[in-house]
PDB file of C-alpha atoms in Angstrom:
ATOM      1  CA  MET A   1       0.075   0.003   0.013  1.00  0.00           C
ATOM      2  CA  ILE A   2       1.509   3.259  -1.019  1.00  0.00           C
ATOM      3  CA  GLU A   3       0.534   6.167   1.362  1.00  0.00           C
ATOM      4  CA  LYS A   4       0.920   9.536   0.052  1.00  0.00           C
ATOM      5  CA  LEU A   5       0.101  11.380   3.058  1.00  0.00           C
ATOM      6  CA  GLN A   6       3.203  12.521   5.084  1.00  0.00           C
ATOM      7  CA  VAL A   7       2.252  11.342   8.547  1.00  0.00           C
ATOM      8  CA  GLU A   8       3.982   9.079  10.995  1.00  0.00           C
ATOM      9  CA  GLN A   9       1.744   6.157  11.443  1.00  0.00           C
ATOM     10  CA  ASP A  10       2.570   2.970  13.219  1.00  0.00           C
ATOM     11  CA  ILE A  11      -0.396   0.835  12.954  1.00  0.00           C
ATOM     12  CA  SER A  12       0.999  -2.194  14.879  1.00  0.00           C
ATOM     13  CA  PHE A  13       1.626   0.040  17.890  1.00  0.00           C
ATOM     14  CA  GLN A  14      -1.701   1.494  17.626  1.00  0.00           C
ATOM     15  CA  GLN A  15      -3.252  -2.032  17.744  1.00  0.00           C
ATOM     16  CA  LYS A  16      -1.328  -2.856  20.761  1.00  0.00           C
ATOM     17  CA  THR A  17      -2.647   0.295  22.318  1.00  0.00           C
ATOM     18  CA  TRP A  18      -6.212  -0.600  21.662  1.00  0.00           C
ATOM     19  CA  VAL A  19      -5.785  -4.002  23.357  1.00  0.00           C
ATOM     20  CA  VAL A  20      -4.158  -2.431  26.385  1.00  0.00           C
ATOM     21  CA  GLN A  21      -7.080   0.148  26.515  1.00  0.00           C
ATOM     22  CA  ARG A  22      -9.742  -2.434  26.651  1.00  0.00           C
ATOM     23  CA  VAL A  23      -8.103  -4.471  29.368  1.00  0.00           C
ATOM     24  CA  ALA A  24      -7.535  -1.262  31.323  1.00  0.00           C
ATOM     25  CA  TRP A  25     -11.295  -0.469  31.095  1.00  0.00           C
ATOM     26  CA  VAL A  26     -12.061  -3.921  32.501  1.00  0.00           C
ATOM     27  CA  VAL A  27      -9.715  -3.269  35.351  1.00  0.00           C
ATOM     28  CA  LEU A  28     -11.332   0.208  36.144  1.00  0.00           C
ATOM     29  CA  LEU A  29     -14.656  -1.449  36.126  1.00  0.00           C
ATOM     30  CA  LEU A  30     -13.570  -4.000  38.623  1.00  0.00           C
ATOM     31  CA  ILE A  31     -12.073  -1.284  40.787  1.00  0.00           C
ATOM     32  CA  LEU A  32     -15.431   0.554  40.653  1.00  0.00           C
ATOM     33  CA  GLY A  33     -17.215  -2.754  41.562  1.00  0.00           C
ATOM     34  CA  ALA A  34     -15.082  -3.108  44.551  1.00  0.00           C
ATOM     35  CA  GLY A  35     -15.901   0.405  45.505  1.00  0.00           C
ATOM     36  CA  VAL A  36     -19.533   0.013  45.227  1.00  0.00           C
ATOM     37  CA  LEU A  37     -19.211  -3.031  47.411  1.00  0.00           C
ATOM     38  CA  GLY A  38     -17.479  -0.854  50.048  1.00  0.00           C
ATOM     39  CA  LEU A  39     -13.998  -2.283  49.677  1.00  0.00           C
ATOM     40  CA  PHE A  40     -12.778   1.363  49.659  1.00  0.00           C
ATOM     41  CA  GLY A  41     -14.679   2.620  52.469  1.00  0.00           C
ATOM     42  CA  GLY A  42     -17.980   4.417  52.672  1.00  0.00           C
ATOM     43  CA  THR A  43     -21.452   2.836  52.831  1.00  0.00           C
ATOM     44  CA  GLY A  44     -21.000  -0.397  50.946  1.00  0.00           C
ATOM     45  CA  LEU A  45     -21.662  -3.814  52.194  1.00  0.00           C
ATOM     46  CA  LEU A  46     -18.039  -4.743  52.944  1.00  0.00           C
ATOM     47  CA  ALA A  47     -17.344  -1.573  54.843  1.00  0.00           C
ATOM     48  CA  GLN A  48     -19.679  -1.834  57.721  1.00  0.00           C
ATOM     49  CA  ALA A  49     -18.381  -3.959  60.554  1.00  0.00           C
ATOM     50  CA  SER A  50     -19.108  -4.579  64.120  1.00  0.00           C
ATOM     51  CA  ALA A  51     -17.308  -6.124  67.056  1.00  0.00           C
ATOM     52  CA  GLY A  52     -18.907  -7.493  70.019  1.00  0.00           C
ATOM     53  CA  GLY A  53     -22.157  -9.218  69.811  1.00  0.00           C
ATOM     54  CA  ALA A  54     -25.708  -8.352  70.478  1.00  0.00           C
ATOM     55  CA  ASN A  55     -25.338 -10.248  73.675  1.00  0.00           C
ATOM     56  CA  ASN A  56     -22.199  -8.560  75.059  1.00  0.00           C
ATOM     57  CA  ALA A  57     -22.149  -5.512  77.321  1.00  0.00           C
ATOM     58  CA  LEU A  58     -20.143  -3.580  74.699  1.00  0.00           C
ATOM     59  CA  GLN A  59     -20.622  -3.473  70.888  1.00  0.00           C
ATOM     60  CA  ILE A  60     -18.988  -1.266  68.350  1.00  0.00           C
ATOM     61  CA  ASN A  61     -20.224  -0.489  64.972  1.00  0.00           C
ATOM     62  CA  TYR A  62     -17.550   1.009  62.659  1.00  0.00           C
ATOM     63  CA  ASN A  63     -16.240   1.415  59.186  1.00  0.00           C
ATOM     64  CA  ARG A  64     -13.688  -1.378  58.328  1.00  0.00           C
ATOM     65  CA  PHE A  65     -12.231   0.845  55.586  1.00  0.00           C
ATOM     66  CA  THR A  66     -11.925   4.568  55.784  1.00  0.00           C
ATOM     67  CA  HIS A  67     -10.001   7.459  53.981  1.00  0.00           C
ATOM     68  CA  TYR A  68      -7.297   9.670  55.230  1.00  0.00           C
ATOM     69  CA  LEU A  69      -8.752  12.820  56.759  1.00  0.00           C
ATOM     70  CA  SER A  70     -12.372  11.801  55.996  1.00  0.00           C
ATOM     71  CA  PRO A  71     -14.947  12.112  58.813  1.00  0.00           C
ATOM     72  CA  THR A  72     -16.070   8.684  60.076  1.00  0.00           C
ATOM     73  CA  ASP A  73     -18.316   7.485  62.959  1.00  0.00           C
ATOM     74  CA  LEU A  74     -17.633   4.990  65.615  1.00  0.00           C
ATOM     75  CA  TYR A  75     -20.927   3.876  67.391  1.00  0.00           C
ATOM     76  CA  ILE A  76     -20.276   2.369  70.677  1.00  0.00           C
ATOM     77  CA  LYS A  77     -23.442   0.667  72.208  1.00  0.00           C
ATOM     78  CA  VAL A  78     -23.102  -0.111  75.895  1.00  0.00           C
ATOM     79  CA  ARG A  79     -25.605  -2.421  77.582  1.00  0.00           C
ATOM     80  CA  LEU A  80     -25.926  -1.333  81.211  1.00  0.00           C
ATOM     81  CA  PRO A  81     -26.526  -3.773  83.981  1.00  0.00           C
ATOM     82  CA  GLU A  82     -29.081  -3.005  86.674  1.00  0.00           C
ATOM     83  CA  ASP A  83     -26.743  -1.749  89.314  1.00  0.00           C
ATOM     84  CA  THR A  84     -24.847   0.778  87.238  1.00  0.00           C
ATOM     85  CA  GLY A  85     -24.342   3.993  89.129  1.00  0.00           C
ATOM     86  CA  ASP A  86     -24.954   7.373  87.512  1.00  0.00           C
ATOM     87  CA  THR A  87     -21.643   7.514  85.502  1.00  0.00           C
ATOM     88  CA  LEU A  88     -20.356   5.289  82.877  1.00  0.00           C
ATOM     89  CA  ARG A  89     -16.438   4.915  82.253  1.00  0.00           C
ATOM     90  CA  LEU A  90     -15.292   3.860  79.006  1.00  0.00           C
ATOM     91  CA  TRP A  91     -11.695   3.441  78.034  1.00  0.00           C
ATOM     92  CA  ILE A  92     -10.030   3.646  74.580  1.00  0.00           C
ATOM     93  CA  ASP A  93      -6.320   2.594  74.203  1.00  0.00           C
ATOM     94  CA  ARG A  94      -3.920   5.384  73.571  1.00  0.00           C
ATOM     95  CA  ARG A  95      -2.093   3.904  70.639  1.00  0.00           C
ATOM     96  CA  TYR A  96      -5.303   3.796  68.651  1.00  0.00           C
ATOM     97  CA  LEU A  97      -6.284   7.344  69.730  1.00  0.00           C
ATOM     98  CA  GLU A  98      -3.143   8.669  68.366  1.00  0.00           C
ATOM     99  CA  GLY A  99      -4.151   7.612  64.893  1.00  0.00           C
ATOM    100  CA  PHE A 100      -7.142  10.051  64.624  1.00  0.00           C
ATOM    101  CA  ILE A 101      -8.429  13.392  65.692  1.00  0.00           C
ATOM    102  CA  ILE A 102     -11.794  13.254  67.543  1.00  0.00           C
ATOM    103  CA  GLN A 103     -14.071  15.889  66.082  1.00  0.00           C
ATOM    104  CA  HIS A 104     -16.910  15.306  68.610  1.00  0.00           C
ATOM    105  CA  ILE A 105     -18.091  12.790  71.134  1.00  0.00           C
ATOM    106  CA  THR A 106     -21.873  12.548  71.547  1.00  0.00           C
ATOM    107  CA  PRO A 107     -22.743  12.671  74.387  1.00  0.00           C
ATOM    108  CA  GLU A 108     -19.875  14.862  75.915  1.00  0.00           C
ATOM    109  CA  PRO A 109     -17.875  13.178  78.534  1.00  0.00           C
ATOM    110  CA  ASP A 110     -17.774  14.844  82.014  1.00  0.00           C
ATOM    111  CA  ARG A 111     -14.161  13.832  82.606  1.00  0.00           C
ATOM    112  CA  VAL A 112     -11.357  12.601  80.654  1.00  0.00           C
ATOM    113  CA  GLU A 113      -8.680  10.813  82.535  1.00  0.00           C
ATOM    114  CA  ALA A 114      -5.256   9.784  81.259  1.00  0.00           C
ATOM    115  CA  ALA A 115      -3.785   6.326  82.261  1.00  0.00           C
ATOM    116  CA  ALA A 116      -0.413   4.898  81.042  1.00  0.00           C
ATOM    117  CA  ASP A 117      -1.823   3.101  78.043  1.00  0.00           C
ATOM    118  CA  ARG A 118      -5.321   4.183  77.742  1.00  0.00           C
ATOM    119  CA  ILE A 119      -7.673   7.330  77.982  1.00  0.00           C
ATOM    120  CA  ILE A 120     -10.738   6.947  80.141  1.00  0.00           C
ATOM    121  CA  TYR A 121     -13.866   8.780  79.364  1.00  0.00           C
ATOM    122  CA  GLU A 122     -16.568   9.325  82.072  1.00  0.00           C
ATOM    123  CA  PHE A 123     -20.080   9.793  80.914  1.00  0.00           C
ATOM    124  CA  PRO A 124     -23.060  10.940  83.082  1.00  0.00           C
ATOM    125  CA  LEU A 125     -26.004   8.858  82.882  1.00  0.00           C
ATOM    126  CA  ALA A 126     -29.625   9.702  83.179  1.00  0.00           C
ATOM    127  CA  GLU A 127     -31.748   7.268  85.081  1.00  0.00           C
ATOM    128  CA  ASN A 128     -30.735   3.673  84.165  1.00  0.00           C
ATOM    129  CA  GLU A 129     -31.566   3.677  80.497  1.00  0.00           C
ATOM    130  CA  GLY A 130     -30.677   0.017  79.713  1.00  0.00           C
ATOM    131  CA  ALA A 131     -28.629   0.810  76.795  1.00  0.00           C
ATOM    132  CA  ILE A 132     -26.883   3.836  75.516  1.00  0.00           C
ATOM    133  CA  THR A 133     -24.831   4.588  72.319  1.00  0.00           C
ATOM    134  CA  ILE A 134     -21.857   6.781  72.418  1.00  0.00           C
ATOM    135  CA  THR A 135     -20.796   8.204  68.985  1.00  0.00           C
ATOM    136  CA  LEU A 136     -17.372   9.250  68.215  1.00  0.00           C
ATOM    137  CA  ASN A 137     -16.940  11.285  65.091  1.00  0.00           C
ATOM    138  CA  VAL A 138     -13.304  11.132  64.059  1.00  0.00           C
ATOM    139  CA  ARG A 139     -10.828  11.870  61.289  1.00  0.00           C
ATOM    140  CA  HIS A 140      -8.046   9.467  60.695  1.00  0.00           C
ATOM    141  CA  HIS A 141      -4.633  11.232  60.082  1.00  0.00           C
ATOM    142  CA  ARG A 142      -2.376   8.128  59.781  1.00  0.00           C
ATOM    143  CA  ILE A 143      -2.678   5.785  56.963  1.00  0.00           C
ATOM    144  CA  GLY A 144      -2.459   2.042  57.271  1.00  0.00           C
ATOM    145  CA  ALA A 145      -3.846  -0.630  59.425  1.00  0.00           C
ATOM    146  CA  TRP A 146      -5.011   0.261  62.948  1.00  0.00           C
ATOM    147  CA  HIS A 147      -6.057  -2.055  65.735  1.00  0.00           C
ATOM    148  CA  GLY A 148      -8.103  -0.627  68.393  1.00  0.00           C
ATOM    149  CA  GLN A 149      -9.277  -1.721  71.750  1.00  0.00           C
ATOM    150  CA  ILE A 150     -12.040  -0.343  73.954  1.00  0.00           C
ATOM    151  CA  GLY A 151     -13.586  -1.571  77.093  1.00  0.00           C
ATOM    152  CA  LEU A 152     -15.688  -0.674  80.094  1.00  0.00           C
ATOM    153  CA  GLU A 153     -13.934   0.229  83.210  1.00  0.00           C
ATOM    154  CA  ASP A 154     -13.586  -3.186  84.666  1.00  0.00           C
ATOM    155  CA  GLY A 155     -14.559  -5.288  81.651  1.00  0.00           C
ATOM    156  CA  LYS A 156     -12.327  -6.954  79.145  1.00  0.00           C
ATOM    157  CA  ALA A 157     -11.156  -5.329  76.007  1.00  0.00           C
ATOM    158  CA  LEU A 158     -12.979  -5.374  72.730  1.00  0.00           C
ATOM    159  CA  GLU A 159     -10.699  -5.420  69.741  1.00  0.00           C
ATOM    160  CA  PHE A 160     -11.433  -4.152  66.189  1.00  0.00           C
ATOM    161  CA  SER A 161      -9.430  -3.172  63.278  1.00  0.00           C
ATOM    162  CA  GLN A 162      -9.611  -0.561  60.553  1.00  0.00           C
ATOM    163  CA  PHE A 163      -7.660   0.200  57.380  1.00  0.00           C
ATOM    164  CA  VAL A 164      -7.043   3.790  56.475  1.00  0.00           C
ATOM    165  CA  TYR A 165      -6.691   4.520  52.701  1.00  0.00           C
ATOM    166  CA  PRO A 166      -4.210   7.422  51.724  1.00  0.00           C
TER     167      PRO A 166
ATOM    168  CA  MET B   1     -19.413   3.997  47.417  1.00  0.00           C
ATOM    169  CA  GLU B   2     -20.137   7.703  47.842  1.00  0.00           C
ATOM    170  CA  PRO B   3     -17.461   8.930  45.408  1.00  0.00           C
ATOM    171  CA  ILE B   4     -18.984   6.740  42.869  1.00  0.00           C
ATOM    172  CA  LEU B   5     -22.547   7.783  43.324  1.00  0.00           C
ATOM    173  CA  ARG B   6     -21.603  11.448  43.560  1.00  0.00           C
ATOM    174  CA  GLY B   7     -19.595  11.246  40.467  1.00  0.00           C
ATOM    175  CA  ALA B   8     -22.296   9.542  38.443  1.00  0.00           C
ATOM    176  CA  ILE B   9     -24.984  12.002  39.603  1.00  0.00           C
ATOM    177  CA  VAL B  10     -22.913  15.093  38.877  1.00  0.00           C
ATOM    178  CA  TYR B  11     -21.917  13.880  35.516  1.00  0.00           C
ATOM    179  CA  ILE B  12     -25.682  13.197  34.444  1.00  0.00           C
ATOM    180  CA  VAL B  13     -26.781  16.427  35.918  1.00  0.00           C
ATOM    181  CA  LEU B  14     -24.145  18.465  34.090  1.00  0.00           C
ATOM    182  CA  LEU B  15     -24.891  16.586  30.884  1.00  0.00           C
ATOM    183  CA  LEU B  16     -28.610  17.383  31.257  1.00  0.00           C
ATOM    184  CA  VAL B  17     -28.010  21.037  32.130  1.00  0.00           C
ATOM    185  CA  PHE B  18     -25.772  21.741  29.277  1.00  0.00           C
ATOM    186  CA  ARG B  19     -27.985  20.030  26.874  1.00  0.00           C
ATOM    187  CA  ILE B  20     -30.887  22.122  27.920  1.00  0.00           C
ATOM    188  CA  SER B  21     -29.033  25.428  27.715  1.00  0.00           C
ATOM    189  CA  GLY B  22     -28.270  24.858  23.993  1.00  0.00           C
ATOM    190  CA  ASN B  23     -25.312  24.368  21.729  1.00  0.00           C
ATOM    191  CA  ARG B  24     -23.802  27.867  22.068  1.00  0.00           C
ATOM    192  CA  SER B  25     -22.918  27.659  25.783  1.00  0.00           C
ATOM    193  CA  LEU B  26     -20.138  25.114  25.122  1.00  0.00           C
ATOM    194  CA  ALA B  27     -18.377  27.296  22.456  1.00  0.00           C
ATOM    195  CA  GLN B  28     -16.971  29.842  24.956  1.00  0.00           C
ATOM    196  CA  ILE B  29     -16.804  32.660  22.601  1.00  0.00           C
ATOM    197  CA  THR B  30     -17.075  35.481  25.056  1.00  0.00           C
ATOM    198  CA  ALA B  31     -15.929  36.261  28.596  1.00  0.00           C
ATOM    199  CA  PHE B  32     -19.630  35.575  29.675  1.00  0.00           C
ATOM    200  CA  ASP B  33     -19.489  31.908  28.582  1.00  0.00           C
ATOM    201  CA  PHE B  34     -16.130  31.516  30.066  1.00  0.00           C
ATOM    202  CA  VAL B  35     -17.041  32.818  33.454  1.00  0.00           C
ATOM    203  CA  LEU B  36     -20.050  30.543  33.430  1.00  0.00           C
ATOM    204  CA  LEU B  37     -17.912  27.458  32.819  1.00  0.00           C
ATOM    205  CA  LEU B  38     -15.359  28.453  35.461  1.00  0.00           C
ATOM    206  CA  ILE B  39     -17.925  28.941  38.176  1.00  0.00           C
ATOM    207  CA  ILE B  40     -19.766  25.820  37.437  1.00  0.00           C
ATOM    208  CA  SER B  41     -16.575  23.818  37.771  1.00  0.00           C
ATOM    209  CA  GLU B  42     -16.044  25.410  41.196  1.00  0.00           C
ATOM    210  CA  ALA B  43     -19.536  24.585  42.241  1.00  0.00           C
ATOM    211  CA  THR B  44     -19.282  20.953  41.256  1.00  0.00           C
ATOM    212  CA  GLN B  45     -15.861  20.378  42.947  1.00  0.00           C
ATOM    213  CA  GLN B  46     -17.406  20.747  46.309  1.00  0.00           C
ATOM    214  CA  ALA B  47     -20.220  18.432  45.639  1.00  0.00           C
ATOM    215  CA  LEU B  48     -17.819  15.685  44.146  1.00  0.00           C
ATOM    216  CA  LEU B  49     -15.289  15.610  46.845  1.00  0.00           C
ATOM    217  CA  GLY B  50     -17.358  16.599  49.924  1.00  0.00           C
ATOM    218  CA  GLU B  51     -15.103  16.788  53.061  1.00  0.00           C
ATOM    219  CA  ASP B  52     -12.912  13.897  51.991  1.00  0.00           C
ATOM    220  CA  PHE B  53      -9.416  15.018  50.886  1.00  0.00           C
ATOM    221  CA  SER B  54      -7.911  11.616  50.497  1.00  0.00           C
ATOM    222  CA  ILE B  55      -6.199  10.329  47.253  1.00  0.00           C
ATOM    223  CA  THR B  56      -8.507   7.313  47.160  1.00  0.00           C
ATOM    224  CA  ASN B  57     -11.579   9.541  46.940  1.00  0.00           C
ATOM    225  CA  ALA B  58     -10.116  11.723  44.086  1.00  0.00           C
ATOM    226  CA  ILE B  59      -9.142   8.547  42.291  1.00  0.00           C
ATOM    227  CA  LEU B  60     -12.346   6.780  42.615  1.00  0.00           C
ATOM    228  CA  THR B  61     -14.366   9.849  41.483  1.00  0.00           C
ATOM    229  CA  ILE B  62     -12.104  10.252  38.438  1.00  0.00           C
ATOM    230  CA  ILE B  63     -12.451   6.705  37.517  1.00  0.00           C
ATOM    231  CA  THR B  64     -16.242   6.897  37.746  1.00  0.00           C
ATOM    232  CA  LEU B  65     -16.297   9.921  35.525  1.00  0.00           C
ATOM    233  CA  VAL B  66     -13.965   8.490  32.904  1.00  0.00           C
ATOM    234  CA  LEU B  67     -15.911   5.169  32.950  1.00  0.00           C
ATOM    235  CA  MET B  68     -19.092   7.011  32.475  1.00  0.00           C
ATOM    236  CA  ASP B  69     -17.686   8.988  29.515  1.00  0.00           C
ATOM    237  CA  ILE B  70     -16.339   5.867  27.849  1.00  0.00           C
ATOM    238  CA  GLY B  71     -19.591   4.023  28.447  1.00  0.00           C
ATOM    239  CA  LEU B  72     -21.734   6.801  27.083  1.00  0.00           C
ATOM    240  CA  SER B  73     -19.513   7.129  24.040  1.00  0.00           C
ATOM    241  CA  MET B  74     -19.807   3.401  23.351  1.00  0.00           C
ATOM    242  CA  TRP B  75     -23.673   3.448  23.657  1.00  0.00           C
ATOM    243  CA  LYS B  76     -23.601   6.553  21.317  1.00  0.00           C
ATOM    244  CA  GLN B  77     -21.732   4.471  18.719  1.00  0.00           C
ATOM    245  CA  ARG B  78     -24.174   1.756  18.852  1.00  0.00           C
ATOM    246  CA  SER B  79     -27.407   3.876  18.846  1.00  0.00           C
ATOM    247  CA  ASN B  80     -28.107   6.748  16.515  1.00  0.00           C
ATOM    248  CA  ARG B  81     -31.084   7.719  18.748  1.00  0.00           C
ATOM    249  CA  VAL B  82     -28.855   7.997  21.843  1.00  0.00           C
ATOM    250  CA  GLU B  83     -26.393   9.962  19.897  1.00  0.00           C
ATOM    251  CA  VAL B  84     -28.822  12.522  18.746  1.00  0.00           C
ATOM    252  CA  ILE B  85     -30.240  12.898  22.273  1.00  0.00           C
ATOM    253  CA  VAL B  86     -26.842  13.362  23.947  1.00  0.00           C
ATOM    254  CA  ASP B  87     -25.076  15.269  21.359  1.00  0.00           C
ATOM    255  CA  GLY B  88     -27.604  17.145  19.571  1.00  0.00           C
ATOM    256  CA  VAL B  89     -27.858  17.824  15.804  1.00  0.00           C
ATOM    257  CA  PRO B  90     -26.140  20.448  13.566  1.00  0.00           C
ATOM    258  CA  ILE B  91     -28.500  22.845  11.933  1.00  0.00           C
ATOM    259  CA  ILE B  92     -28.219  25.237   8.951  1.00  0.00           C
ATOM    260  CA  ILE B  93     -28.560  28.797   9.958  1.00  0.00           C
ATOM    261  CA  VAL B  94     -27.658  30.728   6.695  1.00  0.00           C
ATOM    262  CA  GLU B  95     -28.670  29.462   3.223  1.00  0.00           C
ATOM    263  CA  ASP B  96     -27.319  31.115   0.093  1.00  0.00           C
ATOM    264  CA  GLY B  97     -26.441  34.361   1.793  1.00  0.00           C
ATOM    265  CA  LYS B  98     -29.823  34.636   3.704  1.00  0.00           C
ATOM    266  CA  PRO B  99     -29.896  34.084   7.465  1.00  0.00           C
ATOM    267  CA  LEU B 100     -32.786  31.818   8.585  1.00  0.00           C
ATOM    268  CA  LYS B 101     -34.129  34.202  11.165  1.00  0.00           C
ATOM    269  CA  ASP B 102     -36.468  31.939  13.152  1.00  0.00           C
ATOM    270  CA  ARG B 103     -33.876  29.307  13.598  1.00  0.00           C
ATOM    271  CA  MET B 104     -31.229  31.860  14.704  1.00  0.00           C
ATOM    272  CA  ASP B 105     -33.616  33.281  17.062  1.00  0.00           C
ATOM    273  CA  LYS B 106     -34.404  29.937  18.623  1.00  0.00           C
ATOM    274  CA  GLU B 107     -30.700  29.136  19.061  1.00  0.00           C
ATOM    275  CA  ARG B 108     -29.925  32.752  20.262  1.00  0.00           C
ATOM    276  CA  VAL B 109     -27.331  33.277  17.604  1.00  0.00           C
ATOM    277  CA  ASP B 110     -27.245  36.595  15.653  1.00  0.00           C
ATOM    278  CA  ASP B 111     -25.909  37.867  12.353  1.00  0.00           C
ATOM    279  CA  GLU B 112     -22.749  39.185  14.086  1.00  0.00           C
ATOM    280  CA  ASP B 113     -21.837  35.661  15.371  1.00  0.00           C
ATOM    281  CA  VAL B 114     -22.045  34.438  11.824  1.00  0.00           C
ATOM    282  CA  LEU B 115     -20.148  37.066  10.231  1.00  0.00           C
ATOM    283  CA  ALA B 116     -17.299  36.766  13.010  1.00  0.00           C
ATOM    284  CA  ALA B 117     -17.166  33.012  12.155  1.00  0.00           C
ATOM    285  CA  ALA B 118     -16.959  33.807   8.432  1.00  0.00           C
ATOM    286  CA  ARG B 119     -14.099  36.292   9.024  1.00  0.00           C
ATOM    287  CA  GLU B 120     -12.189  33.890  11.364  1.00  0.00           C
ATOM    288  CA  ARG B 121     -12.558  30.654   9.326  1.00  0.00           C
ATOM    289  CA  GLN B 122     -12.714  31.701   5.801  1.00  0.00           C
ATOM    290  CA  GLY B 123     -11.662  35.344   5.551  1.00  0.00           C
ATOM    291  CA  LEU B 124     -15.010  36.421   4.066  1.00  0.00           C
ATOM    292  CA  GLU B 125     -16.330  39.912   4.116  1.00  0.00           C
ATOM    293  CA  ARG B 126     -20.021  39.903   3.798  1.00  0.00           C
ATOM    294  CA  MET B 127     -23.138  37.815   4.510  1.00  0.00           C
ATOM    295  CA  ASP B 128     -23.780  37.366   0.754  1.00  0.00           C
ATOM    296  CA  GLN B 129     -20.502  35.492   0.307  1.00  0.00           C
ATOM    297  CA  ILE B 130     -21.743  32.712   2.455  1.00  0.00           C
ATOM    298  CA  LYS B 131     -23.325  29.702   0.746  1.00  0.00           C
ATOM    299  CA  TYR B 132     -24.045  27.775   4.014  1.00  0.00           C
ATOM    300  CA  ALA B 133     -23.423  28.493   7.634  1.00  0.00           C
ATOM    301  CA  VAL B 134     -24.103  25.505  10.066  1.00  0.00           C
ATOM    302  CA  LEU B 135     -24.438  25.627  13.799  1.00  0.00           C
ATOM    303  CA  GLU B 136     -22.509  22.459  14.672  1.00  0.00           C
ATOM    304  CA  ARG B 137     -22.988  20.257  17.723  1.00  0.00           C
ATOM    305  CA  SER B 138     -19.962  21.618  19.394  1.00  0.00           C
ATOM    306  CA  GLY B 139     -21.678  25.162  19.435  1.00  0.00           C
ATOM    307  CA  GLY B 140     -19.227  26.519  16.708  1.00  0.00           C
ATOM    308  CA  ILE B 141     -20.429  27.865  13.469  1.00  0.00           C
ATOM    309  CA  SER B 142     -18.908  26.480  10.307  1.00  0.00           C
ATOM    310  CA  ILE B 143     -19.022  28.385   7.012  1.00  0.00           C
ATOM    311  CA  ILE B 144     -19.023  27.230   3.507  1.00  0.00           C
ATOM    312  CA  PRO B 145     -18.313  30.042   1.039  1.00  0.00           C
ATOM    313  CA  LYS B 146     -20.068  30.482  -2.310  1.00  0.00           C
ATOM    314  CA  ASP B 147     -18.000  28.904  -5.105  1.00  0.00           C
ATOM    315  CA  GLU B 148     -16.541  32.073  -6.345  1.00  0.00           C
ATOM    316  CA  PHE B 149     -15.132  32.985  -2.999  1.00  0.00           C
ATOM    317  CA  ARG B 150     -13.398  29.751  -2.202  1.00  0.00           C
TER     318      ARG B 150
END
């Protein structure tokens, strides 16, 4: 084939490019699918997680995957036994707390105490409610995998992990 | 999931809004059109990213927009109807030196716009040197001069 137009074609390279393009589209679609399922955080199915069961005194609902500097909520459900006084003491381990900035805690704690490896929050209680939920709205500022532990004053630790995407 | 949903919704809304406002808005001929485009892009940025400043969020949003664009272009290629609805159609606005006034009014184009395009593209001097002027889908005006002025 004699081509009279002065232009630098390279059809074989172009054909390879087309193949690479189509493959890349499929990869992007898979990434999007993973995103819809929640693998990259947010409201997808895979992103919501909880630790502790419905039967335990302490249960936490959280996002397994979250983004750097993106606000996310931790819901801590506490089931109060009959003889609870009028304060609730909840501790969170200090190493986990260093990974994020707390924007607000609902309800606000009365006191915050520092211990060697944990921070203890003391919440006032209205008449014995049975179960209350404490919400922490946080922004992670360290990326990577994070393991957290929370517990009631004298109870055992509840463990959970999150992964923070950059 | 939110970046994906936000990206998809903003893309569709912008597409609808620009189709509704007619072909000329895309052409950015004057400062007026340029300012509009500039401000719209600022307004959508906040909606797309929200409070999430992470790279992951930006990448997911970009992938969503690009895939929607590719998907739409593939759909347009297969279906003529979709292509017409999404891209619009070109229309003749000057025939044999005579402007077709009702069409130009509907598209909010005036004689000056046609003459400017004629000067820029073909170096023509007057309306009666134009054989056809077509308002293209891109919002630009293409000019075909009369045979003796080619």
